[in-house]
Amino acid sequence: MKACLRCKYVTKDDTCPICGFDTSENVKGLLIVLDPNNSEVAKKARIDIKGKYVLSVK
Amino acid sequence: MIFAVRTTNGQEKNVAEALATKAEKENLEVFSILATEDLKGYILVEAANKGALDELVRKSFKVKGIVPGETTVNELDHLLTPTKIIENIDKG
Ligand SMILES: [Zn+2]
């Protein structure tokens, strides 16, 4: 699994489809945001786009 | 409301993905699902209410049970805002 180094979005690509930043395979955790408008967790993680994210990426 | 759900050890991410798919398919009021290496054998589910959670885990053989009580988003601070950990280390 790869994720964006900036926004932590999970993707198979080498660059993030959301913000265009580089991705890395050195990831930890998984956060699936289904409803960013109602999710306090998403708010806390500053995520406003539905999708799969990791908790940390290096 | 954030609930902890017991899963098989090592299956946390798979269960999170399976439950997310189910929540979408059945249009349940589930807002987010979180799996972390720090919490072995558990995942966290954020739902509108306990009813939505019960519906989500119903008939899911990978879920071993629901932990009684809720978690607050503040208790997840260290997971969701990792920069804080770095700040704390710097202070130490
Ligand atoms: Zn990104």
CSV table of C-alpha atoms and ligand atoms in Angstrom, one decimal:
chain,number,residue,atom,x,y,z
A,1,MET,CA,0.0,0.0,0.0
A,2,LYS,CA,1.2,3.5,-0.9
A,3,ALA,CA,0.1,6.8,0.4
A,4,CYS,CA,0.7,10.5,-0.2
A,5,LEU,CA,3.5,12.0,1.8
A,6,ARG,CA,1.6,15.2,2.3
A,7,CYS,CA,-2.1,14.4,2.6
A,8,LYS,CA,-1.8,10.6,3.4
A,9,TYR,CA,-4.3,9.6,0.8
A,10,VAL,CA,-4.0,5.9,-0.2
A,11,THR,CA,-3.2,5.4,-3.9
A,12,LYS,CA,-1.5,2.9,-6.2
A,13,ASP,CA,0.2,5.8,-8.1
A,14,ASP,CA,3.6,7.4,-7.6
A,15,THR,CA,2.0,10.8,-7.3
A,16,CYS,CA,-1.1,11.7,-5.3
A,17,PRO,CA,-4.3,12.1,-7.4
A,18,ILE,CA,-5.5,14.7,-4.8
A,19,CYS,CA,-2.6,17.0,-4.2
A,20,GLY,CA,0.1,15.9,-6.7
A,21,PHE,CA,2.7,15.2,-4.0
A,22,ASP,CA,5.0,12.1,-4.0
A,23,THR,CA,3.8,8.8,-2.4
A,24,SER,CA,5.7,6.3,-0.2
A,25,GLU,CA,5.2,2.7,0.8
A,26,ASN,CA,6.4,3.3,4.3
A,27,VAL,CA,3.0,3.6,5.8
A,28,LYS,CA,1.2,2.9,9.1
A,29,GLY,CA,-2.4,2.5,10.1
A,30,LEU,CA,-5.6,2.9,8.0
A,31,LEU,CA,-8.4,5.5,8.2
A,32,ILE,CA,-11.3,5.0,5.9
A,33,VAL,CA,-13.4,8.2,5.8
A,34,LEU,CA,-16.9,7.5,4.5
A,35,ASP,CA,-18.7,10.7,5.4
A,36,PRO,CA,-16.2,13.6,6.0
A,37,ASN,CA,-19.0,16.1,6.8
A,38,ASN,CA,-20.2,14.1,9.8
A,39,SER,CA,-17.0,12.6,10.9
A,40,GLU,CA,-15.2,14.1,13.9
A,41,VAL,CA,-12.3,11.9,13.3
A,42,ALA,CA,-11.9,13.3,9.7
A,43,LYS,CA,-12.2,16.8,11.1
A,44,LYS,CA,-9.4,16.1,13.6
A,45,ALA,CA,-7.2,14.6,10.9
A,46,ARG,CA,-8.1,17.6,8.6
A,47,ILE,CA,-9.6,15.4,6.0
A,48,ASP,CA,-12.5,16.7,3.9
A,49,ILE,CA,-12.4,14.3,0.9
A,50,LYS,CA,-14.0,10.8,1.3
A,51,GLY,CA,-11.5,8.0,0.8
A,52,LYS,CA,-8.8,5.8,2.3
A,53,TYR,CA,-5.9,7.4,4.2
A,54,VAL,CA,-3.0,6.1,6.3
A,55,LEU,CA,-2.3,7.4,9.8
A,56,SER,CA,1.4,8.0,9.2
A,57,VAL,CA,3.7,7.9,6.2
A,58,LYS,CA,7.4,8.5,5.9
B,1,MET,CA,-19.9,8.3,18.5
B,2,ILE,CA,-16.7,6.2,18.3
B,3,PHE,CA,-16.8,2.5,19.2
B,4,ALA,CA,-14.1,-0.2,19.5
B,5,VAL,CA,-14.8,-3.4,17.8
B,6,ARG,CA,-12.9,-6.7,18.4
B,7,THR,CA,-11.4,-8.5,15.4
B,8,THR,CA,-9.0,-11.3,14.8
B,9,ASN,CA,-5.4,-10.3,15.5
B,10,GLY,CA,-3.7,-9.3,12.3
B,11,GLN,CA,-7.0,-8.8,10.4
B,12,GLU,CA,-7.6,-5.2,11.5
B,13,LYS,CA,-7.1,-3.6,8.1
B,14,ASN,CA,-9.0,-6.3,6.2
B,15,VAL,CA,-11.9,-6.0,8.6
B,16,ALA,CA,-11.9,-2.2,8.3
B,17,GLU,CA,-12.1,-2.4,4.5
B,18,ALA,CA,-14.8,-5.1,4.6
B,19,LEU,CA,-16.9,-3.1,7.0
B,20,ALA,CA,-16.5,0.1,5.0
B,21,THR,CA,-17.7,-1.7,1.9
B,22,LYS,CA,-20.7,-3.0,3.8
B,23,ALA,CA,-21.5,0.4,5.2
B,24,GLU,CA,-21.5,1.9,1.8
B,25,LYS,CA,-23.5,-0.9,0.2
B,26,GLU,CA,-26.2,-0.8,2.9
B,27,ASN,CA,-26.1,3.0,3.2
B,28,LEU,CA,-25.4,2.9,7.0
B,29,GLU,CA,-24.7,6.0,9.1
B,30,VAL,CA,-21.0,5.1,9.5
B,31,PHE,CA,-18.7,8.1,9.2
B,32,SER,CA,-15.2,6.6,9.5
B,33,ILE,CA,-13.3,3.4,10.3
B,34,LEU,CA,-9.8,3.3,11.8
B,35,ALA,CA,-7.3,0.5,12.1
B,36,THR,CA,-3.9,1.0,13.7
B,37,GLU,CA,-0.9,-1.2,14.5
B,38,ASP,CA,-0.9,0.3,18.0
B,39,LEU,CA,-4.3,-1.4,18.7
B,40,LYS,CA,-3.9,-5.1,18.0
B,41,GLY,CA,-7.2,-7.0,17.7
B,42,TYR,CA,-9.4,-3.9,17.6
B,43,ILE,CA,-10.6,-1.4,15.1
B,44,LEU,CA,-12.5,1.9,15.8
B,45,VAL,CA,-15.8,2.7,14.1
B,46,GLU,CA,-17.3,6.1,14.1
B,47,ALA,CA,-21.1,5.9,13.6
B,48,ALA,CA,-24.1,8.1,14.1
B,49,ASN,CA,-25.4,5.8,16.9
B,50,LYS,CA,-25.1,2.3,18.4
B,51,GLY,CA,-27.8,1.1,16.1
B,52,ALA,CA,-25.8,1.8,13.0
B,53,LEU,CA,-22.8,0.0,14.5
B,54,ASP,CA,-25.0,-3.1,15.4
B,55,GLU,CA,-26.3,-3.2,11.9
B,56,LEU,CA,-22.7,-2.9,10.5
B,57,VAL,CA,-21.3,-5.8,12.5
B,58,ARG,CA,-24.3,-8.0,12.2
B,59,LYS,CA,-23.6,-11.3,10.4
B,60,SER,CA,-19.9,-10.2,10.0
B,61,PHE,CA,-18.0,-13.3,11.0
B,62,LYS,CA,-14.7,-11.4,11.2
B,63,VAL,CA,-16.0,-9.3,14.1
B,64,LYS,CA,-15.7,-10.9,17.5
B,65,GLY,CA,-17.7,-8.3,19.4
B,66,ILE,CA,-18.3,-4.7,20.4
B,67,VAL,CA,-16.4,-3.3,23.3
B,68,PRO,CA,-18.9,-1.7,25.7
B,69,GLY,CA,-18.8,2.1,26.0
B,70,GLU,CA,-17.5,4.8,23.6
B,71,THR,CA,-14.2,6.5,22.9
B,72,THR,CA,-14.0,10.2,22.3
B,73,VAL,CA,-12.1,11.8,19.4
B,74,ASN,CA,-9.8,13.5,21.9
B,75,GLU,CA,-8.5,10.1,23.0
B,76,LEU,CA,-7.4,9.6,19.4
B,77,ASP,CA,-5.4,12.8,19.3
B,78,HIS,CA,-2.0,11.0,19.2
B,79,LEU,CA,-3.1,8.9,16.2
B,80,LEU,CA,-4.6,11.7,14.2
B,81,THR,CA,-2.2,14.5,14.8
B,82,PRO,CA,1.2,12.8,14.7
B,83,THR,CA,3.0,16.2,14.7
B,84,LYS,CA,2.1,16.4,18.4
B,85,ILE,CA,4.2,13.4,19.2
B,86,ILE,CA,7.2,15.2,17.6
B,87,GLU,CA,6.5,18.4,19.6
B,88,ASN,CA,6.4,16.3,22.8
B,89,ILE,CA,9.7,14.7,22.0
B,90,ASP,CA,11.3,18.0,21.3
B,91,LYS,CA,10.1,19.3,24.7
B,92,GLY,CA,11.5,16.2,26.5
C,1,ZN,ZN,-1.8,14.0,-1.5
